[in-house]
Amino acid sequence: MIKDTKTATIHILIVDDEPDFASTLAKRLAHLGARAATAASGVDAYAVLESSPVDVVLLDMNMPDLNGLETLKIIRKNFPRAKVIVLTGEGDMNRHMQSLEAGAFDYLLKPVPLEQLWERIQDAIRA
């Protein structure tokens, strides 16, 4: 069973251009007590972050307008308190290293078990 070790609500932004994936993940995280919003692109993510700070951003790499790496750099520069976990189907080791060097907390490959993702989210909050 998944348990939340924090008493405060975790605010999560899921940035992914696959709306079914993003909305399903948001619902699953909400069942765990998180407040999850979605954005379909890097530009949309920036707008959400400007209006409502979040604790953790779950960021896809392959998106329209700004790719994940570009979006990550913008988030780290403008919203340094938000932890970013790359959650992508792209298993490229070079992209993995670039993401970590650009300030990502972690780089996870889809599909990832919800329990593992939730643990990494909580680790990011504690870091």
PDB file of C-alpha atoms in Angstrom:
ATOM      1  CA  MET A   1       0.000   0.000   0.000  1.00  0.00           C
ATOM      2  CA  ILE A   2       1.216   3.493  -0.828  1.00  0.00           C
ATOM      3  CA  LYS A   3       1.382   5.916   2.048  1.00  0.00           C
ATOM      4  CA  ASP A   4       2.147   9.612   2.085  1.00  0.00           C
ATOM      5  CA  THR A   5       4.825  10.477   4.613  1.00  0.00           C
ATOM      6  CA  LYS A   6       3.966  14.182   4.491  1.00  0.00           C
ATOM      7  CA  THR A   7       0.953  15.747   6.107  1.00  0.00           C
ATOM      8  CA  ALA A   8       0.799  18.725   3.699  1.00  0.00           C
ATOM      9  CA  THR A   9      -0.694  18.361   0.240  1.00  0.00           C
ATOM     10  CA  ILE A  10       1.893  17.975  -2.505  1.00  0.00           C
ATOM     11  CA  HIS A  11       1.238  20.203  -5.528  1.00  0.00           C
ATOM     12  CA  ILE A  12       2.270  18.525  -8.771  1.00  0.00           C
ATOM     13  CA  LEU A  13       2.294  19.739 -12.368  1.00  0.00           C
ATOM     14  CA  ILE A  14       2.263  17.045 -15.058  1.00  0.00           C
ATOM     15  CA  VAL A  15       3.665  18.388 -18.335  1.00  0.00           C
ATOM     16  CA  ASP A  16       2.895  15.960 -21.130  1.00  0.00           C
ATOM     17  CA  ASP A  17       1.398  16.346 -24.596  1.00  0.00           C
ATOM     18  CA  GLU A  18      -0.541  13.085 -24.243  1.00  0.00           C
ATOM     19  CA  PRO A  19      -3.762  14.274 -22.553  1.00  0.00           C
ATOM     20  CA  ASP A  20      -5.041  10.797 -21.660  1.00  0.00           C
ATOM     21  CA  PHE A  21      -1.780   9.904 -19.933  1.00  0.00           C
ATOM     22  CA  ALA A  22      -1.601  13.233 -18.080  1.00  0.00           C
ATOM     23  CA  SER A  23      -5.204  13.186 -16.871  1.00  0.00           C
ATOM     24  CA  THR A  24      -5.034   9.544 -15.781  1.00  0.00           C
ATOM     25  CA  LEU A  25      -1.829  10.165 -13.852  1.00  0.00           C
ATOM     26  CA  ALA A  26      -3.330  13.298 -12.266  1.00  0.00           C
ATOM     27  CA  LYS A  27      -6.315  11.269 -11.053  1.00  0.00           C
ATOM     28  CA  ARG A  28      -4.082   8.513  -9.667  1.00  0.00           C
ATOM     29  CA  LEU A  29      -1.933  11.043  -7.814  1.00  0.00           C
ATOM     30  CA  ALA A  30      -5.038  12.803  -6.475  1.00  0.00           C
ATOM     31  CA  HIS A  31      -6.138   9.492  -4.938  1.00  0.00           C
ATOM     32  CA  LEU A  32      -2.855   9.555  -3.016  1.00  0.00           C
ATOM     33  CA  GLY A  33      -3.632  13.013  -1.655  1.00  0.00           C
ATOM     34  CA  ALA A  34      -1.705  15.162  -4.114  1.00  0.00           C
ATOM     35  CA  ARG A  35      -3.128  18.116  -5.975  1.00  0.00           C
ATOM     36  CA  ALA A  36      -2.214  17.573  -9.620  1.00  0.00           C
ATOM     37  CA  ALA A  37      -2.593  19.932 -12.567  1.00  0.00           C
ATOM     38  CA  THR A  38      -1.702  19.245 -16.182  1.00  0.00           C
ATOM     39  CA  ALA A  39      -0.102  21.193 -19.012  1.00  0.00           C
ATOM     40  CA  ALA A  40       0.207  20.006 -22.607  1.00  0.00           C
ATOM     41  CA  SER A  41       3.389  21.914 -23.479  1.00  0.00           C
ATOM     42  CA  GLY A  42       6.310  23.853 -22.073  1.00  0.00           C
ATOM     43  CA  VAL A  43       4.540  27.137 -22.815  1.00  0.00           C
ATOM     44  CA  ASP A  44       1.423  25.935 -20.966  1.00  0.00           C
ATOM     45  CA  ALA A  45       3.584  24.764 -18.057  1.00  0.00           C
ATOM     46  CA  TYR A  46       5.151  28.199 -17.722  1.00  0.00           C
ATOM     47  CA  ALA A  47       1.694  29.797 -17.556  1.00  0.00           C
ATOM     48  CA  VAL A  48       0.557  27.364 -14.855  1.00  0.00           C
ATOM     49  CA  LEU A  49       3.726  27.900 -12.812  1.00  0.00           C
ATOM     50  CA  GLU A  50       3.326  31.684 -12.984  1.00  0.00           C
ATOM     51  CA  SER A  51      -0.192  31.475 -11.613  1.00  0.00           C
ATOM     52  CA  SER A  52       0.261  28.746  -9.018  1.00  0.00           C
ATOM     53  CA  PRO A  53       3.527  27.482  -7.557  1.00  0.00           C
ATOM     54  CA  VAL A  54       4.013  23.726  -7.413  1.00  0.00           C
ATOM     55  CA  ASP A  55       6.283  21.424  -5.441  1.00  0.00           C
ATOM     56  CA  VAL A  56       7.090  18.933  -8.192  1.00  0.00           C
ATOM     57  CA  VAL A  57       6.933  19.025 -11.985  1.00  0.00           C
ATOM     58  CA  LEU A  58       6.669  15.727 -13.868  1.00  0.00           C
ATOM     59  CA  LEU A  59       8.096  16.586 -17.265  1.00  0.00           C
ATOM     60  CA  ASP A  60       7.947  14.737 -20.567  1.00  0.00           C
ATOM     61  CA  MET A  61      10.834  15.181 -23.027  1.00  0.00           C
ATOM     62  CA  ASN A  62       9.054  15.015 -26.394  1.00  0.00           C
ATOM     63  CA  MET A  63       6.564  17.869 -26.660  1.00  0.00           C
ATOM     64  CA  PRO A  64       5.477  20.533 -29.132  1.00  0.00           C
ATOM     65  CA  ASP A  65       6.842  24.091 -28.959  1.00  0.00           C
ATOM     66  CA  LEU A  66       9.534  23.689 -26.286  1.00  0.00           C
ATOM     67  CA  ASN A  67      11.054  20.250 -25.775  1.00  0.00           C
ATOM     68  CA  GLY A  68      11.501  18.872 -22.286  1.00  0.00           C
ATOM     69  CA  LEU A  69      15.119  19.956 -21.903  1.00  0.00           C
ATOM     70  CA  GLU A  70      14.310  23.539 -22.911  1.00  0.00           C
ATOM     71  CA  THR A  71      11.335  23.549 -20.551  1.00  0.00           C
ATOM     72  CA  LEU A  72      13.473  22.148 -17.730  1.00  0.00           C
ATOM     73  CA  LYS A  73      16.012  24.967 -18.121  1.00  0.00           C
ATOM     74  CA  ILE A  74      13.254  27.592 -18.038  1.00  0.00           C
ATOM     75  CA  ILE A  75      11.699  26.039 -14.932  1.00  0.00           C
ATOM     76  CA  ARG A  76      15.028  25.840 -13.096  1.00  0.00           C
ATOM     77  CA  LYS A  77      15.810  29.487 -13.941  1.00  0.00           C
ATOM     78  CA  ASN A  78      12.406  31.004 -13.151  1.00  0.00           C
ATOM     79  CA  PHE A  79      10.960  28.621 -10.551  1.00  0.00           C
ATOM     80  CA  PRO A  80      13.988  27.269  -8.652  1.00  0.00           C
ATOM     81  CA  ARG A  81      11.943  25.871  -5.756  1.00  0.00           C
ATOM     82  CA  ALA A  82      10.037  23.456  -8.004  1.00  0.00           C
ATOM     83  CA  LYS A  83      11.652  20.022  -8.193  1.00  0.00           C
ATOM     84  CA  VAL A  84      11.593  18.501 -11.667  1.00  0.00           C
ATOM     85  CA  ILE A  85      11.327  14.785 -12.338  1.00  0.00           C
ATOM     86  CA  VAL A  86      11.638  13.877 -15.994  1.00  0.00           C
ATOM     87  CA  LEU A  87       9.021  11.241 -16.810  1.00  0.00           C
ATOM     88  CA  THR A  88       9.466  10.154 -20.396  1.00  0.00           C
ATOM     89  CA  GLY A  89       9.504   7.280 -22.831  1.00  0.00           C
ATOM     90  CA  GLU A  90      12.845   8.497 -24.166  1.00  0.00           C
ATOM     91  CA  GLY A  91      15.596   6.196 -22.879  1.00  0.00           C
ATOM     92  CA  ASP A  92      18.464   8.145 -24.458  1.00  0.00           C
ATOM     93  CA  MET A  93      21.395   8.148 -21.989  1.00  0.00           C
ATOM     94  CA  ASN A  94      22.726  11.445 -23.378  1.00  0.00           C
ATOM     95  CA  ARG A  95      19.352  13.134 -22.785  1.00  0.00           C
ATOM     96  CA  HIS A  96      19.260  11.559 -19.339  1.00  0.00           C
ATOM     97  CA  MET A  97      22.627  13.092 -18.417  1.00  0.00           C
ATOM     98  CA  GLN A  98      21.724  16.466 -19.955  1.00  0.00           C
ATOM     99  CA  SER A  99      18.553  16.560 -17.873  1.00  0.00           C
ATOM    100  CA  LEU A 100      20.357  15.829 -14.624  1.00  0.00           C
ATOM    101  CA  GLU A 101      23.041  18.393 -15.452  1.00  0.00           C
ATOM    102  CA  ALA A 102      20.313  20.972 -16.183  1.00  0.00           C
ATOM    103  CA  GLY A 103      18.861  20.440 -12.706  1.00  0.00           C
ATOM    104  CA  ALA A 104      16.363  17.588 -12.910  1.00  0.00           C
ATOM    105  CA  PHE A 105      15.941  15.744  -9.625  1.00  0.00           C
ATOM    106  CA  ASP A 106      15.461  12.425 -11.400  1.00  0.00           C
ATOM    107  CA  TYR A 107      14.877  10.850 -14.809  1.00  0.00           C
ATOM    108  CA  LEU A 108      12.294   8.060 -14.962  1.00  0.00           C
ATOM    109  CA  LEU A 109      11.200   6.009 -17.946  1.00  0.00           C
ATOM    110  CA  LYS A 110       7.544   5.386 -18.751  1.00  0.00           C
ATOM    111  CA  PRO A 111       5.884   3.240 -17.769  1.00  0.00           C
ATOM    112  CA  VAL A 112       6.889   3.562 -14.131  1.00  0.00           C
ATOM    113  CA  PRO A 113       4.969   1.864 -11.320  1.00  0.00           C
ATOM    114  CA  LEU A 114       2.892   4.379  -9.377  1.00  0.00           C
ATOM    115  CA  GLU A 115       4.538   3.294  -6.122  1.00  0.00           C
ATOM    116  CA  GLN A 116       7.995   4.065  -7.488  1.00  0.00           C
ATOM    117  CA  LEU A 117       6.887   7.421  -8.890  1.00  0.00           C
ATOM    118  CA  TRP A 118       5.239   8.379  -5.596  1.00  0.00           C
ATOM    119  CA  GLU A 119       8.421   7.497  -3.685  1.00  0.00           C
ATOM    120  CA  ARG A 120      10.521   9.665  -6.027  1.00  0.00           C
ATOM    121  CA  ILE A 121       8.046  12.548  -5.662  1.00  0.00           C
ATOM    122  CA  GLN A 122       8.333  12.335  -1.898  1.00  0.00           C
ATOM    123  CA  ASP A 123      12.132  12.087  -2.141  1.00  0.00           C
ATOM    124  CA  ALA A 124      12.135  15.254  -4.243  1.00  0.00           C
ATOM    125  CA  ILE A 125      10.031  17.069  -1.633  1.00  0.00           C
ATOM    126  CA  ARG A 126      12.426  16.039   1.137  1.00  0.00           C
ATOM    127  CA  ALA A 127      15.546  17.032  -0.850  1.00  0.00           C
TER     128      ALA A 127
END
